[in-house]
């Protein structure tokens, strides 16, 4: 009876405490990483607001990619800056400029090794050009302890003039709409509202663990009528991660 009541060896107690501290430190690090990744994502929107293109480009890794709407891929931080300054003008706020870029509903996942992360978030854009609803599926990389964009992908679900989406829905997926030209063609072929494309989720259902598959609405399904050769060809174009990978692990190619 005395043996049952005697305290556990000090070594076992120390080891258990050390393990708990390690687990707690790992959890704190993951939470801090999630917070910093979301901060970078939100900072992007604030820099867009007032045309801070140089500051915005510094959020990207040197070899990052950017794809907004259906224009195509821009490769590298320098091209990100060139795209912004050419398409939207030099750095700085200008009289009459309105480019409010508000972001909502972020879902952040960090890989088990803490080197890669992903964010799915929605943006509501009000600008001189009209209203828009991009949906981001972005990837981040930790370099020297600092999180940066490694891929920004923002397909639009709706774009319209000031008259509003109920009156005047516009396409925002033309690759040749304005300069500069992208380095690579769009990774997806799709149309905006009143057509629709369900942007794949980088994560599975967080409760069931089951991936969400768009089913009959894959990328390109509304680029041309279903069954046509053009529609079939568009389905071969690269798509984003579809959620079949375990949550918080890198997307499959």
PDB file of C-alpha atoms in Angstrom:
ATOM      1  CA  UNK A   1       0.000   0.000   0.000  1.00  0.00           C
ATOM      2  CA  UNK A   2       2.863   2.287   0.830  1.00  0.00           C
ATOM      3  CA  UNK A   3       4.379   1.756  -2.622  1.00  0.00           C
ATOM      4  CA  UNK A   4       1.119   2.799  -4.298  1.00  0.00           C
ATOM      5  CA  UNK A   5       1.031   6.063  -2.401  1.00  0.00           C
ATOM      6  CA  UNK A   6       4.690   6.923  -2.779  1.00  0.00           C
ATOM      7  CA  UNK A   7       5.539   9.734  -5.206  1.00  0.00           C
ATOM      8  CA  UNK A   8       6.666   8.891  -8.728  1.00  0.00           C
ATOM      9  CA  UNK A   9      10.396   9.036  -9.408  1.00  0.00           C
ATOM     10  CA  UNK A  10      11.626  12.586  -9.941  1.00  0.00           C
ATOM     11  CA  UNK A  11      13.028  11.681 -13.378  1.00  0.00           C
ATOM     12  CA  UNK A  12       9.603  10.534 -14.624  1.00  0.00           C
ATOM     13  CA  UNK A  13       7.972  13.683 -13.255  1.00  0.00           C
ATOM     14  CA  UNK A  14      10.571  15.906 -14.923  1.00  0.00           C
ATOM     15  CA  UNK A  15      10.186  14.117 -18.250  1.00  0.00           C
ATOM     16  CA  UNK A  16       6.415  14.496 -18.202  1.00  0.00           C
ATOM     17  CA  UNK A  17       6.690  18.196 -17.385  1.00  0.00           C
ATOM     18  CA  UNK A  18       9.263  18.666 -20.135  1.00  0.00           C
ATOM     19  CA  UNK A  19       7.012  16.970 -22.664  1.00  0.00           C
ATOM     20  CA  UNK A  20       4.101  19.157 -21.666  1.00  0.00           C
ATOM     21  CA  UNK A  21       6.220  22.283 -22.026  1.00  0.00           C
ATOM     22  CA  UNK A  22       7.372  21.170 -25.491  1.00  0.00           C
ATOM     23  CA  UNK A  23       3.791  20.547 -26.574  1.00  0.00           C
ATOM     24  CA  UNK A  24       2.683  23.904 -25.181  1.00  0.00           C
ATOM     25  CA  UNK A  25       5.532  25.688 -26.974  1.00  0.00           C
ATOM     26  CA  UNK A  26       4.593  23.999 -30.254  1.00  0.00           C
ATOM     27  CA  UNK A  27       0.961  25.074 -29.865  1.00  0.00           C
ATOM     28  CA  UNK A  28       1.962  28.678 -29.091  1.00  0.00           C
ATOM     29  CA  UNK A  29       4.278  28.749 -32.106  1.00  0.00           C
ATOM     30  CA  UNK A  30       1.525  27.458 -34.379  1.00  0.00           C
ATOM     31  CA  UNK A  31      -0.923  30.083 -33.091  1.00  0.00           C
ATOM     32  CA  UNK A  32       1.663  32.828 -33.578  1.00  0.00           C
ATOM     33  CA  UNK A  33       2.326  31.561 -37.113  1.00  0.00           C
ATOM     34  CA  UNK A  34      -1.385  31.581 -37.928  1.00  0.00           C
ATOM     35  CA  UNK A  35      -1.692  35.119 -36.612  1.00  0.00           C
ATOM     36  CA  UNK A  36       1.291  36.356 -38.644  1.00  0.00           C
ATOM     37  CA  UNK A  37       0.085  34.687 -41.847  1.00  0.00           C
ATOM     38  CA  UNK A  38      -3.328  36.321 -41.494  1.00  0.00           C
ATOM     39  CA  UNK A  39      -1.613  39.652 -40.784  1.00  0.00           C
ATOM     40  CA  UNK A  40       0.338  39.424 -44.070  1.00  0.00           C
ATOM     41  CA  UNK A  41      -2.857  38.549 -45.960  1.00  0.00           C
ATOM     42  CA  UNK A  42      -4.714  41.518 -44.470  1.00  0.00           C
ATOM     43  CA  UNK A  43      -1.766  43.881 -44.981  1.00  0.00           C
ATOM     44  CA  UNK A  44      -2.005  43.147 -48.704  1.00  0.00           C
ATOM     45  CA  UNK A  45      -5.513  44.619 -48.737  1.00  0.00           C
ATOM     46  CA  UNK A  46      -4.510  47.773 -46.874  1.00  0.00           C
ATOM     47  CA  UNK A  47      -1.601  48.384 -49.264  1.00  0.00           C
ATOM     48  CA  UNK A  48      -3.956  47.988 -52.228  1.00  0.00           C
ATOM     49  CA  UNK A  49      -6.279  50.592 -50.693  1.00  0.00           C
ATOM     50  CA  UNK A  50      -3.874  53.480 -51.223  1.00  0.00           C
ATOM     51  CA  UNK A  51      -1.653  52.221 -54.020  1.00  0.00           C
ATOM     52  CA  UNK A  52       1.324  51.237 -51.864  1.00  0.00           C
ATOM     53  CA  UNK A  53       2.688  48.915 -54.542  1.00  0.00           C
ATOM     54  CA  UNK A  54       6.297  48.772 -53.393  1.00  0.00           C
ATOM     55  CA  UNK A  55       5.220  47.938 -49.849  1.00  0.00           C
ATOM     56  CA  UNK A  56       2.822  45.352 -51.246  1.00  0.00           C
ATOM     57  CA  UNK A  57       5.511  43.650 -53.342  1.00  0.00           C
ATOM     58  CA  UNK A  58       7.698  43.248 -50.253  1.00  0.00           C
ATOM     59  CA  UNK A  59       5.075  40.855 -48.860  1.00  0.00           C
ATOM     60  CA  UNK A  60       6.096  38.350 -51.568  1.00  0.00           C
ATOM     61  CA  UNK A  61       8.973  35.885 -51.689  1.00  0.00           C
ATOM     62  CA  UNK A  62      11.455  36.472 -54.506  1.00  0.00           C
ATOM     63  CA  UNK A  63      10.080  33.522 -56.504  1.00  0.00           C
ATOM     64  CA  UNK A  64       6.403  34.006 -55.611  1.00  0.00           C
ATOM     65  CA  UNK A  65       3.586  33.907 -58.160  1.00  0.00           C
ATOM     66  CA  UNK A  66       0.588  36.210 -58.473  1.00  0.00           C
ATOM     67  CA  UNK A  67      -2.644  35.553 -60.368  1.00  0.00           C
ATOM     68  CA  UNK A  68      -5.570  37.946 -60.007  1.00  0.00           C
ATOM     69  CA  UNK A  69      -8.770  37.302 -61.933  1.00  0.00           C
ATOM     70  CA  UNK A  70      -8.119  35.462 -65.174  1.00  0.00           C
ATOM     71  CA  UNK A  71      -5.246  37.576 -66.421  1.00  0.00           C
ATOM     72  CA  UNK A  72      -2.524  34.964 -65.991  1.00  0.00           C
ATOM     73  CA  UNK A  73       0.507  34.279 -63.819  1.00  0.00           C
ATOM     74  CA  UNK A  74       3.189  36.802 -62.899  1.00  0.00           C
ATOM     75  CA  UNK A  75       6.418  35.174 -61.748  1.00  0.00           C
ATOM     76  CA  UNK A  76       8.533  36.710 -59.005  1.00  0.00           C
ATOM     77  CA  UNK A  77       8.427  39.713 -56.681  1.00  0.00           C
ATOM     78  CA  UNK A  78       9.773  42.110 -59.337  1.00  0.00           C
ATOM     79  CA  UNK A  79       6.993  41.174 -61.742  1.00  0.00           C
ATOM     80  CA  UNK A  80       4.402  41.632 -58.997  1.00  0.00           C
ATOM     81  CA  UNK A  81       5.589  45.212 -58.578  1.00  0.00           C
ATOM     82  CA  UNK A  82       5.696  45.805 -62.353  1.00  0.00           C
ATOM     83  CA  UNK A  83       2.155  44.503 -62.715  1.00  0.00           C
ATOM     84  CA  UNK A  84       0.796  46.766 -59.991  1.00  0.00           C
ATOM     85  CA  UNK A  85       2.590  49.924 -61.099  1.00  0.00           C
ATOM     86  CA  UNK A  86       1.820  49.425 -64.793  1.00  0.00           C
ATOM     87  CA  UNK A  87      -1.808  48.411 -64.413  1.00  0.00           C
ATOM     88  CA  UNK A  88      -2.776  50.821 -61.621  1.00  0.00           C
ATOM     89  CA  UNK A  89      -0.282  53.684 -61.736  1.00  0.00           C
ATOM     90  CA  UNK A  90       2.713  54.770 -59.633  1.00  0.00           C
ATOM     91  CA  UNK A  91       2.907  54.352 -55.862  1.00  0.00           C
ATOM     92  CA  UNK A  92       0.770  56.567 -53.695  1.00  0.00           C
ATOM     93  CA  UNK A  93      -2.766  57.731 -53.171  1.00  0.00           C
ATOM     94  CA  UNK A  94      -4.120  60.053 -55.851  1.00  0.00           C
ATOM     95  CA  UNK A  95      -7.046  62.454 -55.953  1.00  0.00           C
ATOM     96  CA  UNK A  96     -10.179  60.657 -57.030  1.00  0.00           C
ATOM     97  CA  UNK A  97      -8.671  57.215 -56.342  1.00  0.00           C
ATOM     98  CA  UNK A  98     -10.894  54.625 -54.690  1.00  0.00           C
ATOM     99  CA  UNK A  99      -9.582  51.083 -54.315  1.00  0.00           C
ATOM    100  CA  UNK A 100     -10.950  49.808 -51.013  1.00  0.00           C
ATOM    101  CA  UNK A 101      -9.956  46.163 -50.675  1.00  0.00           C
ATOM    102  CA  UNK A 102     -11.728  44.645 -47.653  1.00  0.00           C
ATOM    103  CA  UNK A 103     -10.977  41.057 -46.599  1.00  0.00           C
ATOM    104  CA  UNK A 104     -13.182  38.665 -44.632  1.00  0.00           C
ATOM    105  CA  UNK A 105     -13.601  35.063 -43.475  1.00  0.00           C
ATOM    106  CA  UNK A 106      -9.935  33.993 -43.342  1.00  0.00           C
ATOM    107  CA  UNK A 107      -9.236  30.308 -42.712  1.00  0.00           C
ATOM    108  CA  UNK A 108      -5.557  29.667 -41.968  1.00  0.00           C
ATOM    109  CA  UNK A 109      -3.727  26.335 -41.931  1.00  0.00           C
ATOM    110  CA  UNK A 110      -0.055  25.785 -41.102  1.00  0.00           C
ATOM    111  CA  UNK A 111       1.914  22.691 -42.107  1.00  0.00           C
ATOM    112  CA  UNK A 112       3.179  20.404 -39.326  1.00  0.00           C
ATOM    113  CA  UNK A 113       6.780  21.500 -39.936  1.00  0.00           C
ATOM    114  CA  UNK A 114       5.778  25.181 -39.623  1.00  0.00           C
ATOM    115  CA  UNK A 115       7.355  26.158 -42.957  1.00  0.00           C
ATOM    116  CA  UNK A 116       4.278  26.474 -45.182  1.00  0.00           C
ATOM    117  CA  UNK A 117       0.791  27.882 -44.686  1.00  0.00           C
ATOM    118  CA  UNK A 118      -2.418  28.522 -46.619  1.00  0.00           C
ATOM    119  CA  UNK A 119      -5.253  31.008 -46.346  1.00  0.00           C
ATOM    120  CA  UNK A 120      -8.694  30.959 -47.902  1.00  0.00           C
ATOM    121  CA  UNK A 121     -10.371  34.348 -47.607  1.00  0.00           C
ATOM    122  CA  UNK A 122     -12.939  36.483 -49.354  1.00  0.00           C
ATOM    123  CA  UNK A 123     -12.474  40.100 -50.428  1.00  0.00           C
ATOM    124  CA  UNK A 124     -14.988  42.812 -51.260  1.00  0.00           C
ATOM    125  CA  UNK A 125     -13.541  45.412 -53.599  1.00  0.00           C
ATOM    126  CA  UNK A 126     -15.009  48.838 -54.287  1.00  0.00           C
ATOM    127  CA  UNK A 127     -13.024  50.887 -56.771  1.00  0.00           C
ATOM    128  CA  UNK A 128     -13.288  53.437 -59.543  1.00  0.00           C
ATOM    129  CA  UNK A 129     -13.639  50.471 -61.883  1.00  0.00           C
ATOM    130  CA  UNK A 130     -16.621  48.990 -60.064  1.00  0.00           C
ATOM    131  CA  UNK A 131     -17.375  46.280 -57.512  1.00  0.00           C
ATOM    132  CA  UNK A 132     -15.690  42.898 -57.272  1.00  0.00           C
ATOM    133  CA  UNK A 133     -15.663  39.730 -55.186  1.00  0.00           C
ATOM    134  CA  UNK A 134     -12.351  37.845 -55.419  1.00  0.00           C
ATOM    135  CA  UNK A 135     -11.859  34.691 -53.366  1.00  0.00           C
ATOM    136  CA  UNK A 136      -8.268  34.019 -52.348  1.00  0.00           C
ATOM    137  CA  UNK A 137      -6.576  30.645 -52.003  1.00  0.00           C
ATOM    138  CA  UNK A 138      -3.074  31.768 -51.071  1.00  0.00           C
ATOM    139  CA  UNK A 139       0.073  29.928 -50.044  1.00  0.00           C
ATOM    140  CA  UNK A 140       2.786  31.280 -47.735  1.00  0.00           C
ATOM    141  CA  UNK A 141       6.354  30.333 -46.903  1.00  0.00           C
ATOM    142  CA  UNK A 142       8.385  31.094 -43.791  1.00  0.00           C
ATOM    143  CA  UNK A 143      11.795  32.558 -44.674  1.00  0.00           C
ATOM    144  CA  UNK A 144      14.203  33.509 -41.906  1.00  0.00           C
ATOM    145  CA  UNK A 145      11.348  33.470 -39.411  1.00  0.00           C
ATOM    146  CA  UNK A 146       9.188  35.792 -41.570  1.00  0.00           C
ATOM    147  CA  UNK A 147       6.036  34.735 -43.424  1.00  0.00           C
ATOM    148  CA  UNK A 148       5.679  35.807 -47.083  1.00  0.00           C
ATOM    149  CA  UNK A 149       3.383  35.066 -49.992  1.00  0.00           C
ATOM    150  CA  UNK A 150       4.679  32.213 -52.129  1.00  0.00           C
ATOM    151  CA  UNK A 151       1.517  32.101 -54.246  1.00  0.00           C
ATOM    152  CA  UNK A 152      -1.390  34.497 -54.444  1.00  0.00           C
ATOM    153  CA  UNK A 153      -4.389  33.306 -56.406  1.00  0.00           C
ATOM    154  CA  UNK A 154      -7.544  35.438 -56.481  1.00  0.00           C
ATOM    155  CA  UNK A 155     -10.227  34.251 -58.905  1.00  0.00           C
ATOM    156  CA  UNK A 156     -13.216  36.594 -59.094  1.00  0.00           C
ATOM    157  CA  UNK A 157     -16.694  35.240 -58.422  1.00  0.00           C
ATOM    158  CA  UNK A 158     -18.415  38.508 -59.402  1.00  0.00           C
ATOM    159  CA  UNK A 159     -17.444  41.766 -61.068  1.00  0.00           C
ATOM    160  CA  UNK A 160     -19.740  44.644 -61.952  1.00  0.00           C
ATOM    161  CA  UNK A 161     -19.944  48.339 -62.732  1.00  0.00           C
ATOM    162  CA  UNK A 162     -21.326  50.842 -60.233  1.00  0.00           C
ATOM    163  CA  UNK A 163     -24.838  49.943 -61.415  1.00  0.00           C
ATOM    164  CA  UNK A 164     -24.528  46.735 -59.431  1.00  0.00           C
ATOM    165  CA  UNK A 165     -24.391  43.002 -60.056  1.00  0.00           C
ATOM    166  CA  UNK A 166     -28.165  42.696 -60.443  1.00  0.00           C
ATOM    167  CA  UNK A 167     -28.087  45.085 -63.399  1.00  0.00           C
ATOM    168  CA  UNK A 168     -24.678  44.860 -65.013  1.00  0.00           C
ATOM    169  CA  UNK A 169     -22.533  41.805 -64.200  1.00  0.00           C
ATOM    170  CA  UNK A 170     -19.213  41.901 -66.080  1.00  0.00           C
ATOM    171  CA  UNK A 171     -16.522  39.374 -66.879  1.00  0.00           C
ATOM    172  CA  UNK A 172     -13.175  39.847 -65.134  1.00  0.00           C
ATOM    173  CA  UNK A 173     -11.257  36.961 -66.658  1.00  0.00           C
ATOM    174  CA  UNK A 174      -9.839  38.387 -69.885  1.00  0.00           C
ATOM    175  CA  UNK A 175      -6.076  37.692 -70.033  1.00  0.00           C
ATOM    176  CA  UNK A 176      -5.409  40.600 -72.437  1.00  0.00           C
ATOM    177  CA  UNK A 177      -7.577  43.248 -70.761  1.00  0.00           C
ATOM    178  CA  UNK A 178      -4.687  45.580 -69.876  1.00  0.00           C
ATOM    179  CA  UNK A 179      -0.903  45.774 -69.658  1.00  0.00           C
ATOM    180  CA  UNK A 180       1.438  44.292 -68.630  1.00  0.00           C
ATOM    181  CA  UNK A 181       1.136  40.861 -70.210  1.00  0.00           C
ATOM    182  CA  UNK A 182       1.487  37.904 -67.807  1.00  0.00           C
ATOM    183  CA  UNK A 183       4.424  35.504 -67.855  1.00  0.00           C
ATOM    184  CA  UNK A 184       2.177  32.459 -68.176  1.00  0.00           C
ATOM    185  CA  UNK A 185      -1.459  31.900 -69.237  1.00  0.00           C
ATOM    186  CA  UNK A 186      -4.202  31.599 -66.588  1.00  0.00           C
ATOM    187  CA  UNK A 187      -4.118  28.413 -64.537  1.00  0.00           C
ATOM    188  CA  UNK A 188      -7.907  28.183 -64.676  1.00  0.00           C
ATOM    189  CA  UNK A 189     -10.472  29.042 -67.328  1.00  0.00           C
ATOM    190  CA  UNK A 190     -13.760  30.232 -65.877  1.00  0.00           C
ATOM    191  CA  UNK A 191     -16.414  32.910 -66.087  1.00  0.00           C
ATOM    192  CA  UNK A 192     -17.748  35.180 -63.360  1.00  0.00           C
ATOM    193  CA  UNK A 193     -21.371  35.727 -62.291  1.00  0.00           C
ATOM    194  CA  UNK A 194     -23.980  34.925 -63.628  1.00  0.00           C
ATOM    195  CA  UNK A 195     -21.867  31.874 -64.485  1.00  0.00           C
ATOM    196  CA  UNK A 196     -20.111  30.329 -61.538  1.00  0.00           C
ATOM    197  CA  UNK A 197     -17.135  28.229 -60.561  1.00  0.00           C
ATOM    198  CA  UNK A 198     -16.625  26.822 -57.080  1.00  0.00           C
ATOM    199  CA  UNK A 199     -13.005  27.604 -56.212  1.00  0.00           C
ATOM    200  CA  UNK A 200     -11.496  24.405 -54.709  1.00  0.00           C
ATOM    201  CA  UNK A 201     -10.801  24.424 -50.982  1.00  0.00           C
ATOM    202  CA  UNK A 202      -7.238  23.804 -49.815  1.00  0.00           C
ATOM    203  CA  UNK A 203      -8.630  21.979 -46.771  1.00  0.00           C
ATOM    204  CA  UNK A 204     -11.200  19.203 -46.227  1.00  0.00           C
ATOM    205  CA  UNK A 205     -14.315  19.577 -44.097  1.00  0.00           C
ATOM    206  CA  UNK A 206     -12.854  20.348 -40.643  1.00  0.00           C
ATOM    207  CA  UNK A 207     -15.470  18.167 -38.882  1.00  0.00           C
ATOM    208  CA  UNK A 208     -15.763  15.110 -41.144  1.00  0.00           C
ATOM    209  CA  UNK A 209     -12.309  15.231 -42.719  1.00  0.00           C
ATOM    210  CA  UNK A 210     -13.919  14.609 -46.105  1.00  0.00           C
ATOM    211  CA  UNK A 211     -12.841  16.760 -49.070  1.00  0.00           C
ATOM    212  CA  UNK A 212     -15.399  18.936 -50.812  1.00  0.00           C
ATOM    213  CA  UNK A 213     -15.489  18.113 -54.506  1.00  0.00           C
ATOM    214  CA  UNK A 214     -17.303  20.610 -56.742  1.00  0.00           C
ATOM    215  CA  UNK A 215     -18.911  17.738 -58.675  1.00  0.00           C
ATOM    216  CA  UNK A 216     -20.526  19.049 -61.843  1.00  0.00           C
ATOM    217  CA  UNK A 217     -19.005  22.511 -61.532  1.00  0.00           C
ATOM    218  CA  UNK A 218     -15.270  22.074 -62.259  1.00  0.00           C
ATOM    219  CA  UNK A 219     -13.132  24.903 -63.574  1.00  0.00           C
ATOM    220  CA  UNK A 220     -14.003  25.806 -67.114  1.00  0.00           C
ATOM    221  CA  UNK A 221     -17.459  24.231 -67.107  1.00  0.00           C
ATOM    222  CA  UNK A 222     -19.020  27.566 -68.008  1.00  0.00           C
ATOM    223  CA  UNK A 223     -16.239  28.856 -70.228  1.00  0.00           C
ATOM    224  CA  UNK A 224     -18.014  27.130 -73.128  1.00  0.00           C
ATOM    225  CA  UNK A 225     -21.219  25.050 -73.227  1.00  0.00           C
ATOM    226  CA  UNK A 226     -20.802  21.615 -71.590  1.00  0.00           C
ATOM    227  CA  UNK A 227     -19.899  18.932 -74.076  1.00  0.00           C
ATOM    228  CA  UNK A 228     -18.081  21.202 -76.516  1.00  0.00           C
ATOM    229  CA  UNK A 229     -14.436  20.635 -77.435  1.00  0.00           C
ATOM    230  CA  UNK A 230     -13.468  23.999 -75.906  1.00  0.00           C
ATOM    231  CA  UNK A 231     -15.099  23.089 -72.615  1.00  0.00           C
ATOM    232  CA  UNK A 232     -13.351  19.721 -72.493  1.00  0.00           C
ATOM    233  CA  UNK A 233      -9.995  21.337 -73.217  1.00  0.00           C
ATOM    234  CA  UNK A 234     -10.480  23.921 -70.456  1.00  0.00           C
ATOM    235  CA  UNK A 235     -10.900  21.128 -67.911  1.00  0.00           C
ATOM    236  CA  UNK A 236      -7.292  20.075 -68.548  1.00  0.00           C
ATOM    237  CA  UNK A 237      -5.950  23.392 -67.274  1.00  0.00           C
ATOM    238  CA  UNK A 238      -4.377  23.296 -63.811  1.00  0.00           C
ATOM    239  CA  UNK A 239      -6.635  23.655 -60.800  1.00  0.00           C
ATOM    240  CA  UNK A 240      -5.981  24.600 -57.191  1.00  0.00           C
ATOM    241  CA  UNK A 241      -5.703  22.107 -54.360  1.00  0.00           C
ATOM    242  CA  UNK A 242      -8.989  20.245 -53.924  1.00  0.00           C
ATOM    243  CA  UNK A 243      -8.915  19.375 -50.223  1.00  0.00           C
ATOM    244  CA  UNK A 244      -8.031  15.699 -50.601  1.00  0.00           C
ATOM    245  CA  UNK A 245      -4.823  16.212 -48.624  1.00  0.00           C
ATOM    246  CA  UNK A 246      -5.002  15.968 -44.809  1.00  0.00           C
ATOM    247  CA  UNK A 247      -5.733  19.298 -43.176  1.00  0.00           C
ATOM    248  CA  UNK A 248      -2.653  21.463 -42.514  1.00  0.00           C
ATOM    249  CA  UNK A 249      -0.523  19.448 -44.947  1.00  0.00           C
ATOM    250  CA  UNK A 250       0.771  20.649 -48.323  1.00  0.00           C
ATOM    251  CA  UNK A 251      -1.671  20.408 -51.261  1.00  0.00           C
ATOM    252  CA  UNK A 252      -1.096  17.593 -53.708  1.00  0.00           C
ATOM    253  CA  UNK A 253       0.109  18.538 -57.172  1.00  0.00           C
TER     254      UNK A 253
END
